[in-house]
Amino acid sequence: MATAEPLSLVHIVLIIGFGGVAFLILFIFAKRQIMRFALKSRRGPHVLVGHNAPKYLKHEIDRRLKRIHEIKHEPKLLEANDYRYRFLQGENPTGEQITYIYRMKAVDATTLLDEQLRELDPSLCRPPGYNLREKLLDLREGPYAPLKAAKLSLLRAFADSYEHARHGFKDLRCVAKPFGEAEYMRHMGFLNEIINCIRNKIQSLENTGTVIHRKKGSSVASSIDVTDGRPVEKIGRASCRERV
């Protein structure tokens, strides 16, 4: 029976060397994993907000943090002294398209509707981010609804015009439809008719002696220039008298 040959010195050195390298690799990997878990469990920048605060203060902090997603704001797109107004007067040295200015003016003009509703009742104003179409339909519900006498077709036309100005419409070829001066004047005509409906409602409530939550110094007869001094397309008085 043949006996096993003893390992030579070279083999022993190679085995010890490979073993040492394997141990070193395992040691480095284990150290990295330990450091990784240690950094995750550290109370560094990931400490909860109000960790050492009193209980009532922690509840207040959590309550306010949860309300952040409810904060919405619709800024005014064009200021009164905006330089882009000069483009509408023919001063356009850059040669860029100016149709977007009419879209911005149409979106800004919606605040006139909120101002008129605020004179009647501040709670009737549309919250920022709330759907305009749904709000107009809500204003037709109830015995004292300011738009109860407004035609449904008028409200739908105004909502469509607002969405056209704000989001833009596309045809079957995926080409955006323009919103120029003609569309803007038509939009302001719809807005003018709706505001007249609200004014008529305010006047009727005053005639019946109903209390109106109006701001101090406001007047029903106060004029709101929604057309920039230009003639607009009229829908007719029937829009505020006929009910659907």
mmCIF file of N, CA, C and O in Angstrom, residues 60-113:
data_model
loop_
_atom_site.group_PDB
_atom_site.id
_atom_site.type_symbol
_atom_site.label_atom_id
_atom_site.label_comp_id
_atom_site.label_asym_id
_atom_site.label_seq_id
_atom_site.Cartn_x
_atom_site.Cartn_y
_atom_site.Cartn_z
ATOM 1 N N GLU A 60 -48.263 68.543 18.355
ATOM 2 C CA GLU A 60 -48.483 69.757 17.565
ATOM 3 C C GLU A 60 -47.579 69.773 16.330
ATOM 4 O O GLU A 60 -47.999 70.175 15.233
ATOM 5 N N ILE A 61 -46.340 69.328 16.504
ATOM 6 C CA ILE A 61 -45.418 69.259 15.357
ATOM 7 C C ILE A 61 -45.925 68.275 14.317
ATOM 8 O O ILE A 61 -45.939 68.566 13.116
ATOM 9 N N ASP A 62 -46.381 67.103 14.758
ATOM 10 C CA ASP A 62 -46.913 66.103 13.829
ATOM 11 C C ASP A 62 -48.160 66.619 13.118
ATOM 12 O O ASP A 62 -48.341 66.377 11.918
ATOM 13 N N ARG A 63 -49.007 67.323 13.839
ATOM 14 C CA ARG A 63 -50.235 67.843 13.233
ATOM 15 C C ARG A 63 -49.917 68.844 12.135
ATOM 16 O O ARG A 63 -50.514 68.824 11.050
ATOM 17 N N ARG A 64 -48.957 69.709 12.387
ATOM 18 C CA ARG A 64 -48.603 70.712 11.385
ATOM 19 C C ARG A 64 -47.868 70.100 10.199
ATOM 20 O O ARG A 64 -48.030 70.562 9.066
ATOM 21 N N LEU A 65 -47.057 69.096 10.452
ATOM 22 C CA LEU A 65 -46.366 68.437 9.352
ATOM 23 C C LEU A 65 -47.351 67.709 8.440
ATOM 24 O O LEU A 65 -47.175 67.679 7.219
ATOM 25 N N LYS A 66 -48.396 67.135 9.008
ATOM 26 C CA LYS A 66 -49.389 66.418 8.210
ATOM 27 C C LYS A 66 -50.231 67.366 7.363
ATOM 28 O O LYS A 66 -50.847 66.943 6.388
ATOM 29 N N ARG A 67 -50.275 68.623 7.726
ATOM 30 C CA ARG A 67 -51.075 69.593 6.980
ATOM 31 C C ARG A 67 -50.301 70.244 5.835
ATOM 32 O O ARG A 67 -50.853 71.059 5.113
ATOM 33 N N ILE A 68 -49.036 69.881 5.690
ATOM 34 C CA ILE A 68 -48.223 70.506 4.644
ATOM 35 C C ILE A 68 -48.790 70.189 3.264
ATOM 36 O O ILE A 68 -48.842 71.049 2.387
ATOM 37 N N HIS A 69 -49.238 68.943 3.059
ATOM 38 C CA HIS A 69 -49.744 68.570 1.737
ATOM 39 C C HIS A 69 -51.058 69.271 1.414
ATOM 40 O O HIS A 69 -51.489 69.272 0.259
ATOM 41 N N GLU A 70 -51.709 69.877 2.418
ATOM 42 C CA GLU A 70 -52.956 70.590 2.175
ATOM 43 C C GLU A 70 -52.716 72.050 1.787
ATOM 44 O O GLU A 70 -53.651 72.728 1.364
ATOM 45 N N ILE A 71 -51.500 72.522 1.935
ATOM 46 C CA ILE A 71 -51.193 73.919 1.622
ATOM 47 C C ILE A 71 -51.063 74.074 0.115
ATOM 48 O O ILE A 71 -50.207 73.446 -0.515
ATOM 49 N N LYS A 72 -51.915 74.884 -0.481
ATOM 50 C CA LYS A 72 -51.901 75.123 -1.920
ATOM 51 C C LYS A 72 -52.031 76.614 -2.176
ATOM 52 O O LYS A 72 -52.655 77.342 -1.404
ATOM 53 N N HIS A 73 -51.467 77.039 -3.278
ATOM 54 C CA HIS A 73 -51.488 78.465 -3.622
ATOM 55 C C HIS A 73 -51.528 78.605 -5.129
ATOM 56 O O HIS A 73 -50.826 77.891 -5.854
ATOM 57 N N GLU A 74 -52.391 79.494 -5.606
ATOM 58 C CA GLU A 74 -52.474 79.799 -7.027
ATOM 59 C C GLU A 74 -51.950 81.221 -7.235
ATOM 60 O O GLU A 74 -52.663 82.193 -7.004
ATOM 61 N N PRO A 75 -50.706 81.368 -7.637
ATOM 62 C CA PRO A 75 -50.117 82.706 -7.744
ATOM 63 C C PRO A 75 -50.685 83.471 -8.929
ATOM 64 O O PRO A 75 -51.228 82.890 -9.885
ATOM 65 N N LYS A 76 -50.540 84.777 -8.865
ATOM 66 C CA LYS A 76 -50.923 85.621 -9.987
ATOM 67 C C LYS A 76 -49.839 85.538 -11.047
ATOM 68 O O LYS A 76 -48.657 85.716 -10.772
ATOM 69 N N LEU A 77 -50.250 85.273 -12.277
ATOM 70 C CA LEU A 77 -49.287 85.032 -13.345
ATOM 71 C C LEU A 77 -48.736 86.312 -13.945
ATOM 72 O O LEU A 77 -47.578 86.353 -14.360
ATOM 73 N N LEU A 78 -49.549 87.353 -14.012
ATOM 74 C CA LEU A 78 -49.125 88.620 -14.610
ATOM 75 C C LEU A 78 -49.388 89.756 -13.631
ATOM 76 O O LEU A 78 -50.521 89.934 -13.174
ATOM 77 N N GLU A 79 -48.357 90.500 -13.311
ATOM 78 C CA GLU A 79 -48.524 91.681 -12.485
ATOM 79 C C GLU A 79 -48.978 92.861 -13.341
ATOM 80 O O GLU A 79 -48.918 92.814 -14.579
ATOM 81 N N ALA A 80 -49.421 93.914 -12.675
ATOM 82 C CA ALA A 80 -49.962 95.067 -13.410
ATOM 83 C C ALA A 80 -48.898 95.739 -14.273
ATOM 84 O O ALA A 80 -49.204 96.266 -15.359
ATOM 85 N N ASN A 81 -47.649 95.726 -13.821
ATOM 86 C CA ASN A 81 -46.573 96.378 -14.563
ATOM 87 C C ASN A 81 -45.684 95.378 -15.294
ATOM 88 O O ASN A 81 -44.511 95.653 -15.550
ATOM 89 N N ASP A 82 -46.220 94.214 -15.626
ATOM 90 C CA ASP A 82 -45.438 93.190 -16.312
ATOM 91 C C ASP A 82 -45.037 93.697 -17.698
ATOM 92 O O ASP A 82 -45.847 94.253 -18.437
ATOM 93 N N TYR A 83 -43.762 93.472 -18.047
ATOM 94 C CA TYR A 83 -43.250 93.984 -19.320
ATOM 95 C C TYR A 83 -43.890 93.299 -20.514
ATOM 96 O O TYR A 83 -43.896 93.833 -21.625
ATOM 97 N N ARG A 84 -44.474 92.113 -20.324
ATOM 98 C CA ARG A 84 -45.047 91.375 -21.440
ATOM 99 C C ARG A 84 -46.334 91.984 -21.956
ATOM 100 O O ARG A 84 -46.799 91.634 -23.038
ATOM 101 N N TYR A 85 -46.919 92.908 -21.188
ATOM 102 C CA TYR A 85 -48.101 93.603 -21.692
ATOM 103 C C TYR A 85 -47.766 94.429 -22.932
ATOM 104 O O TYR A 85 -48.635 94.685 -23.763
ATOM 105 N N ARG A 86 -46.521 94.846 -23.046
ATOM 106 C CA ARG A 86 -46.132 95.639 -24.213
ATOM 107 C C ARG A 86 -46.190 94.815 -25.495
ATOM 108 O O ARG A 86 -46.339 95.357 -26.588
ATOM 109 N N PHE A 87 -46.074 93.496 -25.375
ATOM 110 C CA PHE A 87 -46.171 92.652 -26.554
ATOM 111 C C PHE A 87 -47.545 92.744 -27.196
ATOM 112 O O PHE A 87 -47.678 92.610 -28.416
ATOM 113 N N LEU A 88 -48.571 92.959 -26.375
ATOM 114 C CA LEU A 88 -49.931 93.053 -26.909
ATOM 115 C C LEU A 88 -50.147 94.345 -27.680
ATOM 116 O O LEU A 88 -51.102 94.448 -28.454
ATOM 117 N N GLN A 89 -49.277 95.321 -27.475
ATOM 118 C CA GLN A 89 -49.383 96.603 -28.166
ATOM 119 C C GLN A 89 -48.483 96.662 -29.395
ATOM 120 O O GLN A 89 -48.295 97.727 -29.974
ATOM 121 N N GLY A 90 -47.920 95.547 -29.781
ATOM 122 C CA GLY A 90 -47.097 95.493 -30.979
ATOM 123 C C GLY A 90 -45.614 95.563 -30.726
ATOM 124 O O GLY A 90 -44.823 95.416 -31.663
ATOM 125 N N GLU A 91 -45.193 95.806 -29.484
ATOM 126 C CA GLU A 91 -43.769 95.859 -29.162
ATOM 127 C C GLU A 91 -43.278 94.446 -28.851
ATOM 128 O O GLU A 91 -43.436 93.948 -27.749
ATOM 129 N N ASN A 92 -42.722 93.812 -29.837
ATOM 130 C CA ASN A 92 -42.266 92.449 -29.675
ATOM 131 C C ASN A 92 -40.914 92.270 -30.362
ATOM 132 O O ASN A 92 -40.811 91.676 -31.433
ATOM 133 N N PRO A 93 -39.846 92.814 -29.775
ATOM 134 C CA PRO A 93 -38.535 92.747 -30.428
ATOM 135 C C PRO A 93 -37.982 91.335 -30.526
ATOM 136 O O PRO A 93 -37.166 91.039 -31.395
ATOM 137 N N THR A 94 -38.398 90.448 -29.635
ATOM 138 C CA THR A 94 -37.871 89.086 -29.654
ATOM 139 C C THR A 94 -38.528 88.226 -30.722
ATOM 140 O O THR A 94 -37.991 87.184 -31.075
ATOM 141 N N GLY A 95 -39.683 88.630 -31.207
ATOM 142 C CA GLY A 95 -40.385 87.862 -32.225
ATOM 143 C C GLY A 95 -41.045 86.603 -31.711
ATOM 144 O O GLY A 95 -41.474 85.760 -32.496
ATOM 145 N N GLU A 96 -41.179 86.445 -30.394
ATOM 146 C CA GLU A 96 -41.799 85.245 -29.842
ATOM 147 C C GLU A 96 -43.322 85.342 -29.913
ATOM 148 O O GLU A 96 -43.896 86.423 -30.055
ATOM 149 N N GLN A 97 -43.971 84.190 -29.825
ATOM 150 C CA GLN A 97 -45.423 84.148 -29.850
ATOM 151 C C GLN A 97 -45.968 84.739 -28.545
ATOM 152 O O GLN A 97 -45.420 84.522 -27.474
ATOM 153 N N ILE A 98 -47.075 85.455 -28.660
ATOM 154 C CA ILE A 98 -47.636 86.131 -27.486
ATOM 155 C C ILE A 98 -48.968 85.539 -27.083
ATOM 156 O O ILE A 98 -49.656 86.094 -26.219
ATOM 157 N N THR A 99 -49.376 84.425 -27.665
ATOM 158 C CA THR A 99 -50.678 83.860 -27.309
ATOM 159 C C THR A 99 -50.726 83.407 -25.861
ATOM 160 O O THR A 99 -51.802 83.381 -25.258
ATOM 161 N N TYR A 100 -49.577 83.050 -25.304
ATOM 162 C CA TYR A 100 -49.579 82.598 -23.913
ATOM 163 C C TYR A 100 -49.972 83.717 -22.956
ATOM 164 O O TYR A 100 -50.433 83.452 -21.838
ATOM 165 N N ILE A 101 -49.803 84.976 -23.374
ATOM 166 C CA ILE A 101 -50.175 86.093 -22.501
ATOM 167 C C ILE A 101 -51.678 86.111 -22.296
ATOM 168 O O ILE A 101 -52.172 86.379 -21.193
ATOM 169 N N TYR A 102 -52.440 85.823 -23.347
ATOM 170 C CA TYR A 102 -53.890 85.773 -23.206
ATOM 171 C C TYR A 102 -54.312 84.624 -22.302
ATOM 172 O O TYR A 102 -55.288 84.746 -21.545
ATOM 173 N N ARG A 103 -53.585 83.532 -22.351
ATOM 174 C CA ARG A 103 -53.899 82.416 -21.460
ATOM 175 C C ARG A 103 -53.648 82.805 -20.004
ATOM 176 O O ARG A 103 -54.445 82.483 -19.111
ATOM 177 N N MET A 104 -52.550 83.491 -19.761
ATOM 178 C CA MET A 104 -52.244 83.926 -18.398
ATOM 179 C C MET A 104 -53.254 84.941 -17.904
ATOM 180 O O MET A 104 -53.694 84.896 -16.739
ATOM 181 N N LYS A 105 -53.675 85.868 -18.765
ATOM 182 C CA LYS A 105 -54.679 86.857 -18.366
ATOM 183 C C LYS A 105 -56.016 86.198 -18.053
ATOM 184 O O LYS A 105 -56.714 86.598 -17.117
ATOM 185 N N ALA A 106 -56.380 85.179 -18.837
ATOM 186 C CA ALA A 106 -57.648 84.489 -18.600
ATOM 187 C C ALA A 106 -57.634 83.750 -17.265
ATOM 188 O O ALA A 106 -58.629 83.758 -16.526
ATOM 189 N N VAL A 107 -56.512 83.118 -16.938
ATOM 190 C CA VAL A 107 -56.423 82.410 -15.660
ATOM 191 C C VAL A 107 -56.449 83.404 -14.496
ATOM 192 O O VAL A 107 -57.110 83.163 -13.478
ATOM 193 N N ASP A 108 -55.745 84.526 -14.639
ATOM 194 C CA ASP A 108 -55.750 85.532 -13.577
ATOM 195 C C ASP A 108 -57.129 86.139 -13.376
ATOM 196 O O ASP A 108 -57.502 86.521 -12.253
ATOM 197 N N ALA A 109 -57.906 86.260 -14.461
ATOM 198 C CA ALA A 109 -59.223 86.899 -14.362
ATOM 199 C C ALA A 109 -60.197 86.092 -13.526
ATOM 200 O O ALA A 109 -61.222 86.625 -13.078
ATOM 201 N N THR A 110 -59.901 84.819 -13.278
ATOM 202 C CA THR A 110 -60.802 84.006 -12.464
ATOM 203 C C THR A 110 -60.892 84.527 -11.046
ATOM 204 O O THR A 110 -61.888 84.280 -10.351
ATOM 205 N N THR A 111 -59.881 85.258 -10.599
ATOM 206 C CA THR A 111 -59.938 85.832 -9.248
ATOM 207 C C THR A 111 -61.060 86.857 -9.120
ATOM 208 O O THR A 111 -61.532 87.110 -8.007
ATOM 209 N N LEU A 112 -61.509 87.436 -10.227
ATOM 210 C CA LEU A 112 -62.636 88.365 -10.173
ATOM 211 C C LEU A 112 -63.903 87.652 -9.725
ATOM 212 O O LEU A 112 -64.739 88.230 -9.021
ATOM 213 N N LEU A 113 -64.041 86.398 -10.132
ATOM 214 C CA LEU A 113 -65.193 85.617 -9.685
ATOM 215 C C LEU A 113 -65.123 85.372 -8.184
ATOM 216 O O LEU A 113 -66.139 85.480 -7.476
#
